[in-house]
Short mmCIF file of N, CA, C and O in Angstrom, two decimals:
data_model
loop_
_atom_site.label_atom_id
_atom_site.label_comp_id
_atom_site.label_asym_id
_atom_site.label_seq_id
_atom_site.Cartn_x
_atom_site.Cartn_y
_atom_site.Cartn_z
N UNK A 224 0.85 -1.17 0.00
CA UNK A 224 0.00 0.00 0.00
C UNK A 224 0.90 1.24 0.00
O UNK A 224 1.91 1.37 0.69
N UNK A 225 0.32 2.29 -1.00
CA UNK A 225 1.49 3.41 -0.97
C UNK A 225 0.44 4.94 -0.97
O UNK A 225 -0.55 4.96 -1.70
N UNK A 226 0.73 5.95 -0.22
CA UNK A 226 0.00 6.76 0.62
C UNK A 226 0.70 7.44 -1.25
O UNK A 226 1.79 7.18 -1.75
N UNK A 227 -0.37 8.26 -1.82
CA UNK A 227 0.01 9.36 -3.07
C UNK A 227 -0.53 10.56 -2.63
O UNK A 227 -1.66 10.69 -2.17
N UNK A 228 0.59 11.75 -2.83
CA UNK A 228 0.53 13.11 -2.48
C UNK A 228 0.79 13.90 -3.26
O UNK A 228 2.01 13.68 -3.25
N UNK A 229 0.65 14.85 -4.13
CA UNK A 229 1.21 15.54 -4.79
C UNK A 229 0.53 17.32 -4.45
O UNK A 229 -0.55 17.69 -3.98
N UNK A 230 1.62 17.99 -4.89
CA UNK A 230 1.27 19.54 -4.62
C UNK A 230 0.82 19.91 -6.10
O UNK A 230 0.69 21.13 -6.16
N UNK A 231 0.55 19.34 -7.22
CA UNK A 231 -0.21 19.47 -8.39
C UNK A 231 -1.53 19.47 -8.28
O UNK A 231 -2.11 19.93 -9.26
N UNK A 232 -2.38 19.01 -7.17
CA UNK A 232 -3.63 19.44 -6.83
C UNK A 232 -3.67 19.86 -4.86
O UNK A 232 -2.89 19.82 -3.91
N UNK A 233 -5.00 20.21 -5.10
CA UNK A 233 -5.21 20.88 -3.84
C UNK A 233 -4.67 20.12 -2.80
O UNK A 233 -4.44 18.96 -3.13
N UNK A 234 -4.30 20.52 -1.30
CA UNK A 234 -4.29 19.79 -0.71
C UNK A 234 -5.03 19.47 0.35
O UNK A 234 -5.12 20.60 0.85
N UNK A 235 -5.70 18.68 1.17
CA UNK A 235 -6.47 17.97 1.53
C UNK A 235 -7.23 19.17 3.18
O UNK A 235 -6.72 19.85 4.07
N UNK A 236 -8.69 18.78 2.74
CA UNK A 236 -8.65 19.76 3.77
C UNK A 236 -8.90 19.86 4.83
O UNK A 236 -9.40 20.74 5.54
N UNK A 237 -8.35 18.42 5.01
CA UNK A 237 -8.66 17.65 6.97
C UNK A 237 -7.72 16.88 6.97
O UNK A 237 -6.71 17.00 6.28
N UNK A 238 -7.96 16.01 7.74
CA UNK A 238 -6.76 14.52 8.12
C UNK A 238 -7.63 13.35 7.52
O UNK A 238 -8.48 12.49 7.72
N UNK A 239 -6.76 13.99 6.62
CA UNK A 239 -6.73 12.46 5.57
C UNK A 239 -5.98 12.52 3.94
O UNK A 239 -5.62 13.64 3.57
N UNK A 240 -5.82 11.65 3.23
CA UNK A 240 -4.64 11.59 2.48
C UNK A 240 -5.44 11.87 0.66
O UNK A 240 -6.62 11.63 0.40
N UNK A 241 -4.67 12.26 -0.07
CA UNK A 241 -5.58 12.48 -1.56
C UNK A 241 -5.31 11.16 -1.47
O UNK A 241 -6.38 10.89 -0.92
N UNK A 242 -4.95 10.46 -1.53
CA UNK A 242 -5.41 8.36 -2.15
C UNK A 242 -4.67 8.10 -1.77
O UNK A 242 -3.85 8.86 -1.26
N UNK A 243 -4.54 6.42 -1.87
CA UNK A 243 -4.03 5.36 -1.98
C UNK A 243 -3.41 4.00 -3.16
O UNK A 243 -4.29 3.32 -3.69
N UNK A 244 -2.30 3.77 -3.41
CA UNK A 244 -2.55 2.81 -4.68
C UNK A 244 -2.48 1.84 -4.20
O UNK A 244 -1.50 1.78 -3.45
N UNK A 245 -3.24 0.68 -4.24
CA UNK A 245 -3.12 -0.77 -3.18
C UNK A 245 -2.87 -1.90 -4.63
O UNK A 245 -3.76 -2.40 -5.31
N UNK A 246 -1.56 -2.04 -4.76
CA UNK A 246 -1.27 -3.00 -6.20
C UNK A 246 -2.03 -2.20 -6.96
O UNK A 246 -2.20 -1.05 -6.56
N UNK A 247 -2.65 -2.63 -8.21
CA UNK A 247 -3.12 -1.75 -9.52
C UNK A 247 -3.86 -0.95 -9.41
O UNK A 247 -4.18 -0.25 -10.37
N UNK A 248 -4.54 -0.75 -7.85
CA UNK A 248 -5.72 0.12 -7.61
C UNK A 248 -5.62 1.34 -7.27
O UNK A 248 -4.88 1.53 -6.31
N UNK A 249 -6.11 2.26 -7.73
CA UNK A 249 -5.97 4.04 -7.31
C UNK A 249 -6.90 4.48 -6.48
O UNK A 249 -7.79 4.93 -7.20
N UNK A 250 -7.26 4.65 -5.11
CA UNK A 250 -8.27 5.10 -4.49
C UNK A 250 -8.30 6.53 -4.07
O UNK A 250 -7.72 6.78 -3.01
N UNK A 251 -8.93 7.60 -4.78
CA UNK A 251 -8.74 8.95 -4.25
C UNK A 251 -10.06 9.18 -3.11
O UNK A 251 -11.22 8.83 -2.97
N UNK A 252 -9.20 9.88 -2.56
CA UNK A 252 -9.92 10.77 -1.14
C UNK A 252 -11.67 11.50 -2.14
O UNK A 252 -12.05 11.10 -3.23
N UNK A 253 -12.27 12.43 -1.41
CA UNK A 253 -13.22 13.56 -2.70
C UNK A 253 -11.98 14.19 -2.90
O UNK A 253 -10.86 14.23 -2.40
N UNK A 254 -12.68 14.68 -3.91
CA UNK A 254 -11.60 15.80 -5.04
C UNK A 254 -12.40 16.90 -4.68
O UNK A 254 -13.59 16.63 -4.81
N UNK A 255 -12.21 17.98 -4.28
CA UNK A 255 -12.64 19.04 -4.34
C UNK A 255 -11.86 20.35 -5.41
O UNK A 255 -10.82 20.37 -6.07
N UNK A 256 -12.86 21.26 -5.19
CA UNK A 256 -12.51 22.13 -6.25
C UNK A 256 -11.67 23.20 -6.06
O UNK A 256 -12.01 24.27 -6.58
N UNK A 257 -10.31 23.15 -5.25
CA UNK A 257 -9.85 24.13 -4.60
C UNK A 257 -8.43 24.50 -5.31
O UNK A 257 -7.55 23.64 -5.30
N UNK A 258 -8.22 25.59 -5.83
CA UNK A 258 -6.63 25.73 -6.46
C UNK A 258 -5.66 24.95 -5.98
O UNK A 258 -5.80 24.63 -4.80
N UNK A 259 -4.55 24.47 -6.65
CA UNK A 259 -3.69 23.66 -5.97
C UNK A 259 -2.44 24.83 -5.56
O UNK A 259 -1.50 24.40 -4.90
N UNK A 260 -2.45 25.80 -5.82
CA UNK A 260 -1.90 27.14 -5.45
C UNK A 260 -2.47 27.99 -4.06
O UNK A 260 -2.14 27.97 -2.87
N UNK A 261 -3.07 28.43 -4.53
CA UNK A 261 -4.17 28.95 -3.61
C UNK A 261 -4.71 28.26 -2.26
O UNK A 261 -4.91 28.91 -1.23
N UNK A 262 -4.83 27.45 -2.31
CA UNK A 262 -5.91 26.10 -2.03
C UNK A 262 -7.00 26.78 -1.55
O UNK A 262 -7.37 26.48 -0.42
N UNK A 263 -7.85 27.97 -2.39
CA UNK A 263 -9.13 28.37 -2.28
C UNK A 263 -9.88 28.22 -3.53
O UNK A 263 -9.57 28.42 -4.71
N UNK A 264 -11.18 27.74 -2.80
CA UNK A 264 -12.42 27.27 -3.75
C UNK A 264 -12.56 27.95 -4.74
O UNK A 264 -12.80 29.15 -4.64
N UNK A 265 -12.39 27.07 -6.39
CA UNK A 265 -12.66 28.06 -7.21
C UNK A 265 -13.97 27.94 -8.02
O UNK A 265 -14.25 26.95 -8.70
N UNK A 266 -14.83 29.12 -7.87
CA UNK A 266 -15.95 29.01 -8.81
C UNK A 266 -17.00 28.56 -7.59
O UNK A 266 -17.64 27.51 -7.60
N UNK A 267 -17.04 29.85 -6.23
CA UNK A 267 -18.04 29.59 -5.21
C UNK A 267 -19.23 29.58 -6.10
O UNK A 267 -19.52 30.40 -6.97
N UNK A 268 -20.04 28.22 -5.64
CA UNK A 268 -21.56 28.06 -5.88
C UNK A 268 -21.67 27.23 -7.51
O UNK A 268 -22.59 26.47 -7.77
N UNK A 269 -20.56 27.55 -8.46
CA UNK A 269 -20.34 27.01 -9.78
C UNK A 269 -20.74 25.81 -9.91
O UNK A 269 -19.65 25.23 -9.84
N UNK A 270 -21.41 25.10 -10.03
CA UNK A 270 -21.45 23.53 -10.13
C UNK A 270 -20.22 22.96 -11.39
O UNK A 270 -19.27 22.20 -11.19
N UNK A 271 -20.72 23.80 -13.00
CA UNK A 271 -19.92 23.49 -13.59
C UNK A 271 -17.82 23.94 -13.97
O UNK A 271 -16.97 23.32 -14.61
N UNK A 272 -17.78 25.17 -13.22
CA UNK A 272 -16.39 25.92 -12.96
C UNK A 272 -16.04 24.44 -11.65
O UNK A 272 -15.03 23.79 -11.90
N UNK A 273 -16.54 24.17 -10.88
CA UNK A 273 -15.61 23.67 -9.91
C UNK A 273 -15.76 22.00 -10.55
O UNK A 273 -14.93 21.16 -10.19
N UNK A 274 -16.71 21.66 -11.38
CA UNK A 274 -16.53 19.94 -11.80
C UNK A 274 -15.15 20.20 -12.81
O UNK A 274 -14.25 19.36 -12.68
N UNK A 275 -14.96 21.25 -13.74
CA UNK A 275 -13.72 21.33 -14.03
C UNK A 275 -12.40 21.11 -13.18
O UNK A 275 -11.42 20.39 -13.39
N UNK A 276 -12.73 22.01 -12.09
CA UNK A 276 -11.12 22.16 -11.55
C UNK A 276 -11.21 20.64 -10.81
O UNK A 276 -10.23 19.88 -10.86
N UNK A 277 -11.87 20.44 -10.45
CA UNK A 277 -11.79 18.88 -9.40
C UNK A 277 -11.50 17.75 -10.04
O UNK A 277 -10.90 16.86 -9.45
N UNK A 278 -11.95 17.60 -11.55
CA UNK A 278 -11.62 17.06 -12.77
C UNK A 278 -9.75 17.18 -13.23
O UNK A 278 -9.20 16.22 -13.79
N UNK A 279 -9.13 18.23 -12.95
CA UNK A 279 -7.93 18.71 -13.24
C UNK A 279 -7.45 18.25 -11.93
O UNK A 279 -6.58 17.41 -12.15
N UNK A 280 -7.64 18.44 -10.53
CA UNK A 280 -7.05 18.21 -9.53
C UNK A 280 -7.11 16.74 -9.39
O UNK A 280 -6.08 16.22 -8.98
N UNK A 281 -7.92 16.11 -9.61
CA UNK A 281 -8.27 14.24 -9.75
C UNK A 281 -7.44 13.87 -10.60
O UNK A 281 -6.90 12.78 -10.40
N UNK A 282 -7.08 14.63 -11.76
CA UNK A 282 -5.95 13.83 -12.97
C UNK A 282 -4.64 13.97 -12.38
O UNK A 282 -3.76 13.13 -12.54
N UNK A 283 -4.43 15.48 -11.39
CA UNK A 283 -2.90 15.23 -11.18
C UNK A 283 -2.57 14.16 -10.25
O UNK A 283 -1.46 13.64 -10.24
N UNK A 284 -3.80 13.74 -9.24
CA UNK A 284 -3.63 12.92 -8.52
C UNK A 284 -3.63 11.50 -9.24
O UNK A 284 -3.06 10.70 -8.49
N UNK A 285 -3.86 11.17 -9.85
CA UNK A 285 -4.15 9.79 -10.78
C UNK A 285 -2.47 9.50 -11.28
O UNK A 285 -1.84 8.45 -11.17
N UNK A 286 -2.08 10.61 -11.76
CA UNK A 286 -0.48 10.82 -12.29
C UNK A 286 0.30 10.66 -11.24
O UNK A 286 1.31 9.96 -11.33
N UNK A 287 -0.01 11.21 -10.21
CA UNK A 287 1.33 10.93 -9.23
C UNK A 287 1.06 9.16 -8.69
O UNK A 287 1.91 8.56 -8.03
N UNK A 288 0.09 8.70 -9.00
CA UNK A 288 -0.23 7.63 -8.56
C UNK A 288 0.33 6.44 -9.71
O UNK A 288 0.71 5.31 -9.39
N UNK A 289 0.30 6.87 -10.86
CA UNK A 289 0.64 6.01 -12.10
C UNK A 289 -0.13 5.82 -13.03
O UNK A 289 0.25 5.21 -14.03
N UNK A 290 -1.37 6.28 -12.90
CA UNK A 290 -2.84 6.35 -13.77
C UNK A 290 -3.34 7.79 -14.31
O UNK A 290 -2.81 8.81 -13.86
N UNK A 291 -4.10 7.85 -15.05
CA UNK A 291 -5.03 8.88 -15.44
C UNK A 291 -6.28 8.64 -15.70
O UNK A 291 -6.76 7.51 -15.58
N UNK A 292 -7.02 9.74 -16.13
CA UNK A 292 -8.19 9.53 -16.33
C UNK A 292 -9.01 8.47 -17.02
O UNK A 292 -10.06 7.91 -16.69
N UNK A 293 -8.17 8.33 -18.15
CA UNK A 293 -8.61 7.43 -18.94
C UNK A 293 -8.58 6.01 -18.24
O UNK A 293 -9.14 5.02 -18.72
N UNK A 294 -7.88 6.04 -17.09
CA UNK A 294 -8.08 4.40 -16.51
C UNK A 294 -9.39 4.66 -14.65
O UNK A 294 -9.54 4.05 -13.58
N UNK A 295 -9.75 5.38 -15.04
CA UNK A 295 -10.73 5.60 -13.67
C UNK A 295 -11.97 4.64 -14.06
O UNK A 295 -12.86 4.95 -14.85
N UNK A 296 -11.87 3.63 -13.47
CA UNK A 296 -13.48 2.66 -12.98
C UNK A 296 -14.45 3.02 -12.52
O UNK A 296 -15.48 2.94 -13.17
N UNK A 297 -14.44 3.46 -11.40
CA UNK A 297 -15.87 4.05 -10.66
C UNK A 297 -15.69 5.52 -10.52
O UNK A 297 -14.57 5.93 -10.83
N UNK A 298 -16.79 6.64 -10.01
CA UNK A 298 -16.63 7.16 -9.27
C UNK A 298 -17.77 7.52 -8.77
O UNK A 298 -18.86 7.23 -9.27
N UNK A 299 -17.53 8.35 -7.48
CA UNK A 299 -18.70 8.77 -6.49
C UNK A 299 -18.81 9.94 -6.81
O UNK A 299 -17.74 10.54 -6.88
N UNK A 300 -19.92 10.66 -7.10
CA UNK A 300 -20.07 12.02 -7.06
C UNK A 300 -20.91 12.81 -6.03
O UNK A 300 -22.03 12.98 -6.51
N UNK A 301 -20.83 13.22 -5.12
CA UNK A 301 -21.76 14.25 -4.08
C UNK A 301 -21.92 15.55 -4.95
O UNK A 301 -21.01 15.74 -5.75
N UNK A 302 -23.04 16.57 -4.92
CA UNK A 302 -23.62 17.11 -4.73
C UNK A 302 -25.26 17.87 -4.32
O UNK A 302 -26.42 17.45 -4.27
N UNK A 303 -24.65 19.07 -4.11
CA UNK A 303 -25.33 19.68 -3.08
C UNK A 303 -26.79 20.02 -3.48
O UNK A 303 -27.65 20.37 -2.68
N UNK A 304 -26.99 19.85 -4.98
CA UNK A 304 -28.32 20.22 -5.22
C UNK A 304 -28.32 19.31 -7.02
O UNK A 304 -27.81 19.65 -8.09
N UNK A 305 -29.09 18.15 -6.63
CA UNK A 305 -29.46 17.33 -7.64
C UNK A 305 -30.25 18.03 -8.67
O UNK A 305 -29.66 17.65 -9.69
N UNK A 306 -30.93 18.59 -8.96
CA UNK A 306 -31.19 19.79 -9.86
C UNK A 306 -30.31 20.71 -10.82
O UNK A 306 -30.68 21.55 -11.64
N UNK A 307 -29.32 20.40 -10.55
CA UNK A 307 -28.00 21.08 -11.43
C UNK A 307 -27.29 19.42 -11.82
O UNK A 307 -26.21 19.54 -12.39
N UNK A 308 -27.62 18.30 -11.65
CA UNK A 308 -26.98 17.06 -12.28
C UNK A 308 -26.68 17.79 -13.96
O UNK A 308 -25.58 18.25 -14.26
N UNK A 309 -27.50 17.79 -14.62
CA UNK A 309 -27.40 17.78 -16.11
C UNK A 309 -26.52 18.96 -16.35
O UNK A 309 -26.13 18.78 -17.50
N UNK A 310 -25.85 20.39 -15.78
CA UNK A 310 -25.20 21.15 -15.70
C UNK A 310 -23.82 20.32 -15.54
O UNK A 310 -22.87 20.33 -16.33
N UNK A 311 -23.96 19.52 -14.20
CA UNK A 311 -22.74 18.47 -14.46
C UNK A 311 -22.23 17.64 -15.27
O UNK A 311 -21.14 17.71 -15.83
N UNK A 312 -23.18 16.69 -15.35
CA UNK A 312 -23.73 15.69 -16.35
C UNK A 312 -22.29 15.98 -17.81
O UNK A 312 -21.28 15.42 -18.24
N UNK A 313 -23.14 17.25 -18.06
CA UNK A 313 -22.63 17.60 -19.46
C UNK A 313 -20.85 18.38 -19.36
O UNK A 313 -20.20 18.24 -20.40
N UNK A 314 -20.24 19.04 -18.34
CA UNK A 314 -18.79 19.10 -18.31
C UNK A 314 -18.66 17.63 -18.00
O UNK A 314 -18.15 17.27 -19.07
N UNK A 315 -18.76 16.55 -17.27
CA UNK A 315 -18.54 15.13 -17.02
C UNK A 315 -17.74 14.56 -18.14
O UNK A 315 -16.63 14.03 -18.03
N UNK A 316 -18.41 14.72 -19.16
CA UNK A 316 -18.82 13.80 -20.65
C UNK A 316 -17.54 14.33 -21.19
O UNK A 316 -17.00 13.70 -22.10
N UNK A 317 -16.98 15.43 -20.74
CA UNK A 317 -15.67 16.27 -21.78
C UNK A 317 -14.72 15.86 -21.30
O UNK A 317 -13.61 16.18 -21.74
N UNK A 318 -14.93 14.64 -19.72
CA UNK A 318 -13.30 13.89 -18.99
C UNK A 318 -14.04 12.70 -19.76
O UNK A 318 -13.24 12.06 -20.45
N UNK A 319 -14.82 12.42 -19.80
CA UNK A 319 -14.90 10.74 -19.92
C UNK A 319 -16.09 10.91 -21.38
O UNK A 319 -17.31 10.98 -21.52
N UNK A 320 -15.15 10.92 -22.07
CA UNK A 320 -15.86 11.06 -23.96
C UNK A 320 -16.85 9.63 -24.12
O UNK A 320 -18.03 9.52 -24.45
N UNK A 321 -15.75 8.53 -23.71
CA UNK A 321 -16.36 7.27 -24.36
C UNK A 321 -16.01 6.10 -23.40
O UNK A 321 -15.05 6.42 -22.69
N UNK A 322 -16.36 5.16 -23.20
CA UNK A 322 -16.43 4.02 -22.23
C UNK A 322 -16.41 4.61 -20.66
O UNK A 322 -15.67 4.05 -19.84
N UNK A 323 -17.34 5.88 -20.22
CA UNK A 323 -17.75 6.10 -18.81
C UNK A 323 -17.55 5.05 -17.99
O UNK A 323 -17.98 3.92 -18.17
N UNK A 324 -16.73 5.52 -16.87
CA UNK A 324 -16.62 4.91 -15.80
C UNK A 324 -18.06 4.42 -15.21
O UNK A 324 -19.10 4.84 -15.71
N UNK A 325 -18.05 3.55 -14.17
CA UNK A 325 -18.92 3.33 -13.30
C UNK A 325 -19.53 4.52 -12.47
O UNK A 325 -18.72 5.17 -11.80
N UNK A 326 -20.56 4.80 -12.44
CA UNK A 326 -20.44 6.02 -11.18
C UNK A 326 -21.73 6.00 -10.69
O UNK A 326 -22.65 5.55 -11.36
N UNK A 327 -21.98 6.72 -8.89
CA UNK A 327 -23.07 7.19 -8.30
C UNK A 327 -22.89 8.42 -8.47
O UNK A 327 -21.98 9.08 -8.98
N UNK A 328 -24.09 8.72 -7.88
CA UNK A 328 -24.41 10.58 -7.75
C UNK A 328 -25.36 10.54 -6.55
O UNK A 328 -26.35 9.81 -6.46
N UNK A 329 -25.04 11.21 -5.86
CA UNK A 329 -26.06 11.69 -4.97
C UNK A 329 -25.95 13.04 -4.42
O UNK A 329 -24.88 13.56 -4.10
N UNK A 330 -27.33 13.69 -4.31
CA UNK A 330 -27.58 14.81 -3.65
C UNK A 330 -26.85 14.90 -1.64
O UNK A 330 -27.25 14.15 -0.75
N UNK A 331 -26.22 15.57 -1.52
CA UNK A 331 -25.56 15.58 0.15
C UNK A 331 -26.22 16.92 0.86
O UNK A 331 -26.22 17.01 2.09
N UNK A 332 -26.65 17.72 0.21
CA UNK A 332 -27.43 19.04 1.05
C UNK A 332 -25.90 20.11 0.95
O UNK A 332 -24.91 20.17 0.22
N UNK A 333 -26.16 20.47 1.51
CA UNK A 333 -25.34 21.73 1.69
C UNK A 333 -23.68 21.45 2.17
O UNK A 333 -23.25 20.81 3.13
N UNK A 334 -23.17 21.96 1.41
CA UNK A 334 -21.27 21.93 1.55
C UNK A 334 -21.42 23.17 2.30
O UNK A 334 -22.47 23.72 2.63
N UNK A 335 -20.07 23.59 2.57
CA UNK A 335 -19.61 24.81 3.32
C UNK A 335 -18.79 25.76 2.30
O UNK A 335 -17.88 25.34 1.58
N UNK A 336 -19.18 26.99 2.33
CA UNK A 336 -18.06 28.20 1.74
C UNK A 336 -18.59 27.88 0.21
O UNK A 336 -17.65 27.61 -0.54
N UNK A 337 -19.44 27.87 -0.19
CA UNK A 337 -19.59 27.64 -1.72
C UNK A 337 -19.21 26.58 -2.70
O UNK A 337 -19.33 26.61 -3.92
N UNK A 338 -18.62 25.47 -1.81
CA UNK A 338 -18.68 24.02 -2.35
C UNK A 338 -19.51 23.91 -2.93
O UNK A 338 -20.45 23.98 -2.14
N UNK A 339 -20.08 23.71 -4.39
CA UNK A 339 -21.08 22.41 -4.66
C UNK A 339 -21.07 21.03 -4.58
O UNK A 339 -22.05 20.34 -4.32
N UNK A 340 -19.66 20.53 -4.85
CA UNK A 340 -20.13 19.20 -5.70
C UNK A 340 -18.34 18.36 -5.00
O UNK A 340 -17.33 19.05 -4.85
N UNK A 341 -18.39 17.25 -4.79
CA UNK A 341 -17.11 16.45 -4.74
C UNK A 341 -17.49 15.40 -5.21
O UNK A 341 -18.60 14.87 -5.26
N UNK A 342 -16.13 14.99 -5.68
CA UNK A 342 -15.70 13.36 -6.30
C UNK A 342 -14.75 12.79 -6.20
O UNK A 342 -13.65 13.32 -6.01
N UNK A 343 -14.95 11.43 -6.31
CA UNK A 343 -13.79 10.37 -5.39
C UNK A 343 -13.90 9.00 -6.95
O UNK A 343 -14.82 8.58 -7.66
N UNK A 344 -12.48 8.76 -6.83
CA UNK A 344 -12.57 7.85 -8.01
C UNK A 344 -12.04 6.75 -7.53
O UNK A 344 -11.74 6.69 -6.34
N UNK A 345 -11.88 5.88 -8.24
CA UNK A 345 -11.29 4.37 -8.38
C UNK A 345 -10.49 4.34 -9.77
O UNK A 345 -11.16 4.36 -10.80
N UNK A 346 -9.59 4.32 -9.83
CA UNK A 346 -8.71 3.95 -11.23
C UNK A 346 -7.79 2.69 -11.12
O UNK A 346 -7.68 1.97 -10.13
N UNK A 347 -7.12 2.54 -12.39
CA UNK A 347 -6.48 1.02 -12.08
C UNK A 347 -5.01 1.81 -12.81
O UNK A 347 -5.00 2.80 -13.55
N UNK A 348 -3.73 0.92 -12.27
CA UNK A 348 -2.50 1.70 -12.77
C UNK A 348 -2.53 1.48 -14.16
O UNK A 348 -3.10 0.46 -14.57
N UNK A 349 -1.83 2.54 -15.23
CA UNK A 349 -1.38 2.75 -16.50
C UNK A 349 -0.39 1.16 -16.98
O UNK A 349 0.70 0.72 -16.61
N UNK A 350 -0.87 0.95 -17.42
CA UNK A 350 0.10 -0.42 -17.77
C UNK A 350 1.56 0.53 -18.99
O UNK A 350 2.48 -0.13 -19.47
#
């Protein structure tokens, strides 16, 4: 088991680690939408500005791990107001063009500071 960290995306904003690779498996922490500079939320309230950046912050983490996007299996998606899905929905489709991962979605109620939306993936390493 190997703890993956990188300062190419945000960093984490409690105690706990952006992922894990356990043999071929990539397990990320949520991805949130927070500069990896900055590490402030970008695109308060945005559903679709922050599925971008969390999208960009999830790939650098996939890379420091040995994977990318193109090898993500599942993922979980939270947000805060199921009514903006299809706002998501549709930046989604521009990481994952063709053979979509596995994924949930569920509505969580209210984030803090203008969070909408987090996601947590499953990928398998880059052969």
């Amino acid at each position: 088991m190997e703890r993956i960290a990188t300062d190419r995306a945000a960093a984490p904003g409690g105690w706990y680690s952006q992922a894990f690779r356990v043999g071929d498996l990539i397990y990320t922490a949520g991805v949130t939408a927070n500069d990896p500079v900055t590490q402030e939320l970008i695109g308060p309230g945005d559903i679709e500005v922050q599925t971008r950046q969390i999208m960009k912050n999830m790939e650098q983490i996939l890379l420091a791990a040995g994977s990318d996007l193109k090898h993500v299996i599942k993922t979980l998606v939270f947000v805060a107001d199921i009514d903006q899905f299809d706002l998501f929905n549709e930046v989604y489709k521009e990481y994952f063009p063709e053979n979509p991962p596995a994924r949930s979605t569920m509505q969580v109620g209210k984030f803090n500071h203008g969070m909408v939306i987090e996601i947590e993936a499953v990928a398998v390493a880059a052969k």
